[in-house]
Structure formats: C-alpha cells, structure tokens
Amino acid sequence: MTDQELVKKLVEKKIITDDVGRRVLRDAGLRGQPAEDLIYQGRLADEVAVAKVKSEMLSIPYKKVSIDAVTDALIALIPKETSKTYQVIPVEKNGDMLVVGMLRPDNLQAQEALKFIAKQERVSLGVYLVTPSDIAAVWRKYSPYKNEVESAVEEMGDVKQVDSLLVSLEEDRGAGEEAPIIKIVAATLREAVERKASDIHIEPERLRLRIRFRIDGDLGEVSSMPLALAQPVISRVKVLSRLKLDETRIPQDGRFRAVISGRDIDFRVATFPTPSGEKVVLRVLDPTTGLKSLQELGFSDYNFEILQHAIESPYGMILITGPTGSGKSTTLYAIMQKMNSEEVNIVTLEDPVEYFMDGVNQSQVKPEIGYDFSSGLRQILRQDPDIIMVGEIRDAETANLAVNAALTGHLMLSTLHTNNSIGVVPRLIDLGVPGFLLASSLNLMLAQRLVGRLCPKCKKERQVSGEAADIIEKELADLPESVRSNLKFKKPYTSWHAEPDPNCDVCNGKGISGRVALFEIFKMTRNLSDIISRGFTENALIAEAKTQGMIFMRQDGILKALAGDVSLEEVLRETEE
C-alpha cells in the first residue's frame, strides 16, 4: 500500500479533503516521511477512521486494544526496542497463538522480526491493525510511572540543588523538554489519565512531597518524592495553567489542556497555601470518561422513561440534587447532550466549565468581578435561550430568577444541595420561592448517589440472610406494582461482593471498576401542588412520592445489588437515613 493509494482512498471516503490530501503527499515527499505519519501528527483525520480504511485496503482486521488486558507477562514477549522500532505491540495470547497489533502490517522487516519472536516462543501469530494512540498507551506499560519518576529524580543528582531547575520551567517549552521536572509532571498527568483518576493531589508535607490519585472515589498514594522537589513540581503546574509563580500566599485557580494518548484532556487546577508550601489539586476532565449518555449513567427503564418525558417538556425546571461528588454535573451534561441540536439554543452558567460541548454556549461565572449566577442568569435571558443550565442554585436571588425563567417558557436545568428528592420542595421554599409558583415551574426533582461498580471478573455471589434479607424483602414489597410484577429475584436472595484478584486486568486488583449512580425521581403533580399549597409536612411528601410510584434510592440500589452491579453493603450504607 503506497502513500498515494492510502491518501486517494481517504479522500474517496471523505475522511480528508482533496486539498489536504495533496498537501500531505507534497510534505511527505519533502520530508521523507510516510504520509500516514503526517496525518496523525497534524491531527488531520480521526485515527480510527484511517485505521478502518487501511484495514479494508490490506484485508487485515482493525482492533481497538484493551489496554487493561495487556499484562506484564504479555509485554515481556516482545522486547521494548522491537516494539518501538517496528511499531508492534502484544494484544493477547490465546493458547499457542500470540496476537499482535501493528501500525503497518505490510512492513516486511516487522514481519521478519515477529516471525523470529514466534519461533523462539513456539507460538503462531495473529495480526490486527491498531492505531498510534493504542501503541503509545501500551508503550507506557514498558516504563511504569514509578520507574519514570525515579529515573527523573536520579537524573537530577543532588536534589538539594533542584531550585536551579526553576529557570527551565519559565523558558520556552521546547528548550527544556527533557528537563527532569517536566518529565515528572508529564508522567504524573499521563498516569492519572491512563488510570482514569478524577483528581491529582500534589501535597508537600513536612519531610516529603506526596502525590495521590482519586480513582473511583477512593484517594490513594501513587508516589513519594524528596521535599526539595515540591516547589519546582508545583511551579511547573502553575506555569502550565498560567498562574502567578510569585503568589504563594493565597489560593489560585486555573486550567490547561493537554493531548494525552491522542485525546484532548482538560486539567482544572486549584492551589492552596499550607505551612509546608502550596498544595495543588488537579481535576482531570477526560471527555471520553466524563461525558456520558443517559443510558450509561445507570437509569432503570422505569426512571429513564420518567426523565425522558420531563426533558421533552418545552418549559419548567429539572433539578438534580445530592451531596458534593455525587455525579450531579455528569447527569446535567448527559441531559444536555441528549437535547443538543441545531434547532435549540442551550446556554449555560457554570462554576467552573468542566467539559466543553460543541453546540452549547457555555459561560463561567466570576464572582470577583460581580459576574455570579444571579447576574449571569439575567444576561442569559437576553440571549434568546430555549434551554438554560445553571450550575447550582445557592441563594434566594438565583432560586427566584430560575423559577421565573421556567415560568416564561424556558427549560431550566440546575443542581441543589439536599439529601433526597423530597427535600427539594422545602429547600426552595426556604430560599424564598413562593409555594404557589412551584406547581407551575417545577417539573422534576432527581436525587442521586454514587457507589462502586463491582468488577465483572472479581465479583462473587453469596446468599443474603438475617437483617439484610429482611430489608430487601421490605423494600421490594414497597416497589410500584408495575415494577414488582416484573421482578425475577426470588427467595433466598443472593447478592454479590468484591473478591479482588491482584492479577485482574479489569480492576487492577481493586474489585471495583468505575462507579454507578443510584437514583430517585419525584415528579410535580396536581396532588403534590395541593399538598404544598395546604402547608406540607415531610410525611405528606413521602406519602405522595409513594402514591406516584417513586422508586426510592435505597430500592434502586437494592435492585442493582441483586442484579450484581453493586455491593449490597455499600448500598445500605450510602442510603441509610
């Protein structure tokens, strides 16, 4: 397959334009580089689309590599030098067959190298076509994070003299690309993305610099370095996020974007002064993991239908509630993705903007200059919006403006801090919203919590007995008839729990693989409106929720636990009243 043949096919498939194709072929001839490399380097086309075209031309199947499935034992079968020279990676081993991924399967030298390895290992070969991002991700497994950091620290020699490296942090990035501090920070960011961490904590302590990642809600240490590295490492992060290097007395906020494994990753940075020096927390905003569809969030069919009906309404409020870190923003973004089209004008007011969404007009509040949720909401109403998203209702003014926006023909999305969906009504009234306005403005109140999703390979089934079995029996009996009549769970009930396997390639020995949300949805009805106008009590609201057929959060969690998605113990702990 020649450069000309590949480019011609990419143009035919409309993956690149004819102009881009001509420019790539010209530059490839001038630089002596494969045209394919120039397409990847310039990000001129989606690499998966290119791979699928090559797969068709070479009659070799394309495969998306599961990085977690590439174990250390598998990596040992192909030396690092061979992998990098011929751009070939091990993918899996099935019995006496070694399956490899290749960027250029038609490379004769690479084929000979693989034949030699196959002969030594006494295996046959299977070949897939893969992308540069997958190859780069596997290469990082040849040099684990801790080894990279230790190597960078060793390069610096006497870390007591490390302050001299501060100069290189402020120089042009290209000039100091190999500086050890830059290596440490870059390796830390890559490792966090690969391990799907939500946050990176860089913390100077009395005797050392500690780095921790939050993964699936749990915070754990991943690296420890000499304390002398604290200032230059934190300074490097501040340079990337364009914060003031000489300001260490007050907190600062910033953000930056980096391309990691072929993906645009946003990092939100916050510094905080401590007696040992500045602490930095970076929120990792990976669109491939953070932006999810409604179906991926864990809605049951019953709850999804209720939510679907609410978001199809032309006006009204949909409020998401729950404690900090319960996934409220993720649910809001999923709803906006569902409604995002060229026919609607979606305008948001966020603090801060977490994920950038094409087609959505996003704005970040800046309270220090008087641009807060209430003042921003007034301006949004002049932008001819169809759908408005306000990151959080925190005060009486914002609450009343949001209600008025919903009453004037807009669909309003926002979050609120309450313990459950029933708490939304008293909270809004406490913020000064007249009760008679809620019936006309409030469509839906959705509460949620996050619990760990059990690893499908490590989970084990066991019978439930005693008090837990009684709780299950009671909660299932209180489910709406339409749900209860379709249940397949019978006595004696069984649930699942994590038995982590240290060698598991899915959860890396944690027993938990990601998180899933527990939901409850409370609808505004004519009966609820009457209850509010008469002067409600909590018991009256709970009775109305049961009349509506609401699946309470504990019930939703128990159904997920019986299905083997989550741990029953964690559900009962998180939904304890």
XYZ file of C-alpha atoms in Angstrom:
577
model
C 0.000 0.000 0.000
C 1.627 3.240 -1.163
C 1.137 6.750 0.223
C -0.729 7.707 -2.924
C -3.118 4.746 -2.627
C -3.876 5.468 1.033
C -4.439 9.205 0.506
C -6.630 8.547 -2.531
C -8.818 6.161 -0.520
C -9.063 8.613 2.420
C -10.217 11.326 0.029
C -12.755 8.965 -1.581
C -14.155 8.119 1.869
C -14.288 11.872 2.680
C -12.081 11.371 5.729
C -9.783 14.105 4.426
C -10.371 16.688 1.713
C -8.665 16.661 -1.653
C -6.647 19.774 -0.709
C -5.406 18.150 2.492
C -4.502 15.003 0.561
C -2.388 16.918 -1.955
C -0.650 18.858 0.827
C 0.127 15.664 2.765
C 1.645 13.946 -0.284
C 3.745 17.029 -1.058
C 5.044 17.308 2.525
C 5.699 13.568 2.713
C 7.925 13.807 -0.342
C 9.794 16.839 1.006
C 10.360 15.409 4.488
C 10.876 11.786 3.556
C 8.143 10.724 5.990
C 5.161 8.416 5.440
C 2.029 10.389 4.586
C 0.189 8.475 7.305
C 2.546 9.866 9.988
C 1.897 13.430 8.818
C -1.864 12.854 9.002
C -1.548 11.616 12.598
C 0.910 14.307 13.687
C -1.202 17.102 12.228
C -4.392 15.515 13.578
C -5.852 15.916 10.101
C -8.196 12.941 10.456
C -9.606 10.626 13.095
C -7.043 7.855 13.537
C -9.704 5.158 13.945
C -11.259 6.173 10.631
C -7.819 5.987 8.967
C -7.193 2.571 10.531
C -10.500 1.224 9.242
C -9.668 2.377 5.703
C -6.262 0.698 5.932
C -7.953 -2.433 7.280
C -10.166 -2.548 4.210
C -7.239 -1.979 1.831
C -4.936 -4.555 3.450
C -7.660 -7.090 4.360
C -6.389 -7.126 7.945
C -8.963 -6.557 10.722
C -8.798 -3.409 12.860
C -8.958 -3.837 16.641
C -9.401 -1.371 19.473
C -6.870 -2.521 22.065
C -7.980 -3.058 25.668
C -5.013 -1.529 27.467
C -6.003 -3.109 30.795
C -5.808 -6.556 29.190
C -2.153 -6.083 28.181
C -0.433 -7.646 31.189
C 3.233 -7.505 32.212
C 3.628 -11.147 31.159
C 2.295 -10.296 27.712
C 4.578 -7.272 27.352
C 7.594 -9.447 28.166
C 7.039 -11.445 24.943
C 8.043 -8.517 22.694
C 11.150 -6.520 23.710
C 10.693 -2.772 24.082
C 13.242 -1.998 21.355
C 11.493 -4.312 18.884
C 8.105 -2.827 19.740
C 9.297 0.751 19.204
C 11.360 0.031 16.077
C 8.617 -1.823 14.213
C 5.573 -0.253 15.928
C 4.173 -3.578 17.013
C 2.553 -4.444 20.348
C 1.303 -7.638 22.020
C -2.502 -7.692 22.290
C -3.370 -11.095 23.729
C -2.211 -14.705 23.953
C -4.690 -17.487 23.286
C -3.127 -20.869 23.934
C -0.281 -21.244 21.457
C -1.256 -18.144 19.449
C 0.253 -14.715 20.085
C -1.980 -11.923 18.791
C -0.177 -8.670 17.977
C -1.225 -5.203 16.914
C 0.682 -3.469 14.116
C 0.571 0.060 12.744
C 1.972 -1.124 9.393
C 1.272 -4.846 8.881
C 2.751 -4.646 5.372
C 6.218 -3.773 6.739
C 8.408 -6.724 5.686
C 11.097 -6.064 8.306
C 8.471 -6.033 11.063
C 7.085 -9.315 9.751
C 10.535 -10.941 9.901
C 11.087 -9.698 13.459
C 7.759 -11.171 14.533
C 8.496 -14.494 12.875
C 11.730 -14.694 14.878
C 9.857 -13.990 18.146
C 7.175 -16.545 17.269
C 9.817 -19.202 16.595
C 11.534 -18.507 19.939
C 8.255 -18.607 21.889
C 6.935 -21.569 19.856
C 3.688 -19.818 19.036
C 1.755 -18.965 15.913
C 0.912 -15.356 15.072
C -2.329 -13.452 14.684
C -2.268 -9.842 13.462
C -4.589 -6.886 13.960
C -4.234 -3.353 12.659
C -4.144 -0.773 15.508
C -3.867 2.991 15.979
C -0.878 5.077 17.144
C -2.712 6.005 20.372
C -3.116 2.365 21.352
C 0.519 1.652 20.560
C 1.639 4.644 22.656
C -0.565 3.526 25.561
C 0.998 0.048 25.544
C 4.500 1.532 25.297
C 3.892 3.347 28.565
C 3.454 -0.035 30.217
C 7.078 -0.792 29.362
C 8.075 2.138 31.602
C 5.763 2.209 34.615
C 5.085 5.544 36.269
C 7.192 4.957 39.374
C 10.186 3.993 37.255
C 9.795 7.178 35.196
C 9.680 9.328 38.321
C 12.625 7.532 39.940
C 14.612 7.882 36.724
C 13.859 11.614 36.559
C 14.869 12.093 40.199
C 18.133 10.214 39.567
C 18.867 12.465 36.581
C 18.888 15.478 38.894
C 21.547 14.041 41.148
C 21.636 16.036 44.393
C 18.043 17.147 44.857
C 19.166 19.787 47.307
C 20.294 21.825 44.285
C 16.992 21.388 42.490
C 15.983 25.052 42.806
C 18.238 25.836 39.841
C 15.734 23.982 37.647
C 13.144 26.666 38.259
C 14.703 28.689 35.457
C 13.923 25.996 32.873
C 10.290 25.979 33.920
C 9.889 29.522 32.666
C 11.877 29.030 29.460
C 10.444 28.075 26.109
C 8.911 24.621 26.408
C 10.865 23.195 23.502
C 14.218 24.203 25.012
C 13.695 22.309 28.262
C 11.606 19.385 27.062
C 13.918 16.829 28.627
C 14.196 18.574 31.993
C 13.564 16.101 34.843
C 10.854 18.240 36.449
C 8.957 18.379 33.159
C 9.287 14.596 32.898
C 7.888 14.096 36.402
C 4.856 16.311 35.791
C 4.186 14.863 32.315
C 4.485 11.285 33.622
C 2.107 12.099 36.502
C -0.525 13.549 34.157
C -0.268 10.583 31.771
C -0.523 8.080 34.610
C -3.605 9.802 36.023
C -5.356 9.709 32.634
C -4.418 6.067 31.987
C -5.657 5.016 35.433
C -8.862 7.049 34.976
C -8.230 9.195 38.028
C -10.674 12.034 38.638
C -8.235 14.131 40.713
C -4.491 14.514 41.268
C -3.299 15.772 44.682
C 0.237 17.175 44.867
C 0.917 17.700 48.562
C 4.088 18.985 50.262
C 4.430 17.513 53.738
C 6.978 18.073 56.475
C 9.518 15.589 55.109
C 8.398 14.685 51.581
C 6.245 15.500 48.541
C 3.285 13.169 48.267
C 1.230 12.533 45.087
C -2.177 10.903 45.371
C -4.840 9.980 42.806
C -8.589 9.719 43.388
C -9.826 6.701 41.444
C -13.445 5.521 41.622
C -13.969 7.848 44.579
C -11.057 6.484 46.637
C -7.905 8.510 47.318
C -4.593 6.635 47.307
C -0.881 7.463 47.231
C 0.955 6.732 43.982
C 4.316 8.413 44.521
C 6.559 9.979 47.168
C 9.485 12.310 46.384
C 12.061 14.403 48.252
C 10.533 17.570 49.696
C 13.017 19.673 47.696
C 11.042 18.753 44.559
C 7.826 20.300 45.857
C 8.423 23.884 44.734
C 9.674 23.116 41.203
C 6.959 20.491 40.554
C 4.221 22.847 41.713
C 5.802 25.716 39.777
C 5.695 23.599 36.619
C 1.969 23.005 37.120
C 1.436 26.732 37.726
C 3.317 27.576 34.518
C 1.119 25.169 32.533
C -2.038 26.726 33.990
C -0.741 30.312 33.696
C -0.902 31.098 37.401
C 1.302 33.633 39.180
C 4.541 31.941 40.208
C 5.407 34.533 42.846
C 1.998 34.382 44.567
C 2.013 31.647 47.193
C 0.018 33.310 49.982
C -3.499 32.974 48.543
C -5.294 30.256 46.566
C -5.300 30.487 42.766
C -7.427 28.769 40.113
C -6.524 27.950 36.523
C -6.779 25.316 33.848
C -4.887 23.946 30.846
C -5.393 21.397 28.110
C -3.021 18.645 27.016
C -3.149 15.918 24.361
C -2.634 12.552 26.064
C -2.996 9.244 24.209
C -4.483 11.163 21.298
C -7.243 12.697 23.450
C -7.771 16.311 24.484
C -7.717 16.290 28.291
C -8.584 19.360 30.356
C -6.999 19.869 33.765
C -8.623 22.218 36.269
C -6.030 23.471 38.755
C -6.502 24.855 42.277
C -3.668 25.850 44.618
C -3.989 26.129 48.384
C -1.396 27.543 50.825
C -0.284 25.250 53.684
C 2.530 25.574 56.273
C 4.654 23.138 54.214
C 4.098 25.011 50.941
C 1.430 25.175 48.267
C -0.803 22.149 47.789
C -2.220 21.655 44.280
C -5.259 19.666 43.199
C -5.848 18.984 39.506
C -9.280 17.810 38.378
C -8.859 15.518 35.355
C -11.588 16.229 32.819
C -11.470 13.483 30.219
C -14.396 13.776 27.768
C -14.219 10.055 26.963
C -14.973 9.142 30.588
C -16.702 12.255 31.957
C -19.202 12.918 29.170
C -21.678 10.056 29.247
C -25.040 9.321 27.737
C -28.104 8.951 29.954
C -28.116 5.208 29.288
C -24.584 4.874 30.679
C -25.432 6.534 33.998
C -27.420 3.627 35.396
C -31.059 4.661 34.951
C -33.569 1.821 35.154
C -36.082 1.639 32.314
C -38.767 2.884 34.714
C -36.809 6.000 35.779
C -35.464 6.665 32.286
C -38.984 6.905 30.892
C -39.938 9.471 33.565
C -36.834 11.570 32.866
C -37.321 11.308 29.104
C -40.841 12.707 29.441
C -39.564 15.634 31.547
C -36.814 16.696 29.149
C -39.285 16.688 26.275
C -41.299 19.395 28.064
C -40.981 22.850 26.445
C -40.535 24.615 29.784
C -40.160 24.025 33.525
C -37.370 23.100 35.963
C -35.435 19.872 36.286
C -33.345 19.891 39.468
C -30.579 17.386 40.268
C -29.769 17.038 43.952
C -27.243 15.226 46.085
C -24.064 15.813 48.096
C -20.777 17.029 46.628
C -19.198 14.364 44.422
C -22.438 12.501 43.704
C -22.272 12.986 39.934
C -24.831 15.787 39.570
C -22.806 17.637 36.920
C -22.310 14.431 34.933
C -26.076 13.924 34.844
C -26.641 17.541 33.750
C -24.132 17.167 30.906
C -25.786 13.900 29.846
C -29.180 15.618 29.699
C -27.719 18.494 27.647
C -26.089 16.032 25.241
C -29.467 14.383 24.779
C -31.139 17.720 23.942
C -28.276 19.309 22.000
C -29.215 20.003 18.382
C -29.021 22.876 15.931
C -32.720 23.642 16.491
C -32.263 24.646 20.148
C -30.204 27.333 21.850
C -28.638 25.919 25.028
C -26.913 28.475 27.277
C -25.097 27.521 30.474
C -23.748 29.325 33.501
C -21.141 27.209 35.293
C -18.594 27.454 38.079
C -16.386 26.278 36.513
C -16.974 24.953 32.975
C -15.958 21.308 33.356
C -16.384 19.912 29.850
C -16.573 21.863 26.605
C -19.535 20.782 24.495
C -19.837 21.633 20.820
C -23.078 23.417 20.054
C -23.638 24.580 23.647
C -22.994 28.199 24.675
C -21.102 27.855 27.936
C -20.132 30.667 30.304
C -18.130 30.631 33.532
C -19.112 32.855 36.445
C -16.524 35.172 38.004
C -17.850 36.366 41.380
C -14.755 38.522 41.973
C -15.922 40.915 39.236
C -19.612 40.701 40.095
C -20.482 38.103 37.444
C -22.241 35.496 39.574
C -25.131 33.097 38.993
C -27.844 35.691 39.623
C -26.341 38.459 37.448
C -25.394 35.927 34.761
C -28.898 34.491 34.702
C -30.326 37.940 33.982
C -27.996 38.214 30.978
C -28.789 34.710 29.732
C -32.462 35.630 29.383
C -31.419 38.212 26.774
C -29.661 35.532 24.687
C -32.894 34.015 23.300
C -32.344 30.672 25.072
C -34.518 27.581 24.736
C -32.695 25.634 27.442
C -30.804 27.177 30.358
C -28.379 25.332 32.628
C -27.270 26.996 35.866
C -24.539 25.058 37.657
C -26.025 25.452 41.133
C -28.826 27.282 42.922
C -27.094 28.656 46.007
C -29.118 31.668 47.121
C -32.585 33.170 47.159
C -31.986 35.525 44.235
C -30.786 32.763 41.906
C -33.648 30.499 43.000
C -36.302 33.113 42.223
C -34.698 34.040 38.881
C -34.556 30.351 37.916
C -38.235 29.883 38.764
C -39.189 32.970 36.752
C -37.150 31.714 33.782
C -39.012 28.398 33.929
C -42.328 30.260 34.076
C -41.522 32.316 30.968
C -41.162 29.409 28.568
C -37.645 28.088 29.180
C -36.463 24.625 30.204
C -34.254 25.209 33.249
C -31.640 22.686 34.453
C -29.772 23.114 37.708
C -28.497 21.451 40.893
C -29.360 21.875 44.539
C -27.863 20.525 47.761
C -30.412 18.354 49.592
C -30.270 14.798 50.971
C -33.020 13.424 48.732
C -35.518 14.419 46.059
C -38.258 15.088 48.614
C -36.024 17.727 50.225
C -36.116 19.930 47.108
C -39.535 21.451 47.861
C -38.738 22.608 51.435
C -35.315 23.824 50.303
C -36.750 26.046 47.563
C -39.373 27.434 49.921
C -36.608 28.070 52.468
C -34.811 30.076 49.740
C -37.886 32.298 49.431
C -39.658 30.794 46.425
C -43.437 31.135 46.954
C -45.083 27.705 47.181
C -47.779 28.565 44.647
C -45.090 29.137 41.966
C -43.540 25.672 42.380
C -46.502 23.850 40.830
C -46.175 25.879 37.629
C -42.382 25.927 37.407
C -41.046 22.642 38.846
C -41.220 19.552 36.613
C -38.866 17.027 38.143
C -36.657 16.512 41.211
C -33.921 13.906 40.805
C -31.632 12.782 43.651
C -28.567 10.586 43.238
C -25.577 8.960 44.946
C -22.541 7.188 43.513
C -21.457 3.694 44.556
C -18.703 1.442 43.255
C -19.470 -0.824 40.301
C -18.334 -4.381 41.036
C -15.631 -5.737 38.747
C -17.333 -8.305 36.464
C -14.333 -10.653 36.748
C -13.727 -10.399 40.513
C -17.259 -10.382 41.949
C -18.590 -13.412 43.813
C -22.171 -14.389 44.617
C -23.440 -15.247 48.081
C -26.741 -15.773 49.818
C -28.250 -12.915 51.820
C -29.562 -13.701 55.284
C -30.573 -12.062 58.545
C -31.298 -8.342 58.760
C -30.151 -7.655 55.178
C -32.654 -10.191 53.819
C -35.440 -8.542 55.847
C -34.523 -5.121 54.420
C -34.601 -6.490 50.869
C -37.992 -8.117 51.461
C -39.465 -4.896 52.854
C -38.097 -2.632 50.101
C -39.155 -4.945 47.274
C -42.666 -5.163 48.737
C -42.933 -1.354 48.621
C -41.982 -1.080 44.935
C -44.585 0.149 42.430
C -46.774 -2.714 41.206
C -45.615 -2.264 37.584
C -42.022 -2.832 38.687
C -42.686 -5.523 41.312
C -44.688 -7.688 38.894
C -41.691 -7.944 36.542
C -39.069 -8.833 39.147
C -37.092 -12.014 38.559
C -35.444 -12.118 42.013
C -36.720 -14.926 44.257
C -36.017 -16.110 47.802
C -33.483 -16.908 49.072
C -31.954 -13.681 47.763
C -28.360 -13.591 46.591
C -26.129 -10.559 46.239
C -22.604 -10.012 45.004
C -19.445 -8.742 46.656
C -15.903 -7.946 45.568
C -13.134 -10.511 45.994
C -10.251 -8.630 44.338
C -7.797 -10.652 42.290
C -4.345 -8.976 42.374
C -3.801 -10.108 38.772
C -7.152 -8.883 37.422
C -6.633 -6.867 34.218
C -10.024 -5.115 34.525
C -9.902 -3.554 38.007
C -6.143 -3.868 38.737
C -6.843 -5.762 41.936
C -9.347 -3.278 43.416
C -12.533 -5.281 42.969
C -14.270 -2.088 41.780
C -14.391 -0.939 38.164
C -15.871 2.551 37.901
C -18.971 3.867 39.658
C -22.687 3.768 39.035
C -25.432 6.105 40.292
C -28.437 5.311 42.438
C -31.439 7.465 41.567
C -34.842 8.541 42.820
C -37.210 10.786 40.856
C -40.007 12.890 42.354
C -42.491 14.424 39.906
C -44.556 17.560 40.272
C -48.219 16.542 40.110
C -51.553 18.249 40.761
C -51.800 16.354 44.056
C -48.313 17.495 45.109
C -49.279 21.054 44.212
C -52.302 20.804 46.541
C -50.118 19.415 49.350
C -47.674 22.327 49.004
C -50.451 24.936 48.997
C -52.045 23.424 52.152
C -48.804 23.587 54.122
C -46.919 20.323 53.733
C -45.126 18.021 56.147
C -42.320 15.602 55.315
C -44.641 12.636 55.890
C -47.152 14.117 53.438
C -44.438 14.441 50.784
C -43.256 10.857 51.357
C -46.830 9.600 51.067
C -47.238 11.499 47.782
C -43.966 10.012 46.458
C -45.302 6.506 47.167
C -48.621 7.376 45.521
C -46.733 8.488 42.401
C -44.933 5.127 42.293
C -41.479 6.572 43.011
C -38.619 4.091 43.280
C -36.708 5.353 46.309
C -32.912 5.498 46.172
C -32.475 2.521 48.515
C -34.862 0.456 46.382
C -32.973 1.409 43.205
C -29.722 0.372 44.897
C -31.122 -2.954 46.098
C -32.308 -3.785 42.569
C -28.811 -3.029 41.262
C -27.246 -5.105 44.074
C -29.461 -8.128 43.331
C -28.530 -7.779 39.640
C -24.839 -7.985 40.581
C -23.873 -4.429 39.608
C -23.031 -3.087 43.074
C -22.381 -4.259 46.632
C -25.459 -4.566 48.867
C -23.419 -3.417 51.876
C -22.414 -0.186 50.129
C -25.996 0.475 49.006
C -27.319 0.111 52.561
C -24.536 2.319 53.920
C -24.996 5.095 51.348
C -28.794 5.162 51.643
C -29.017 4.934 55.419
C -31.496 7.507 56.729
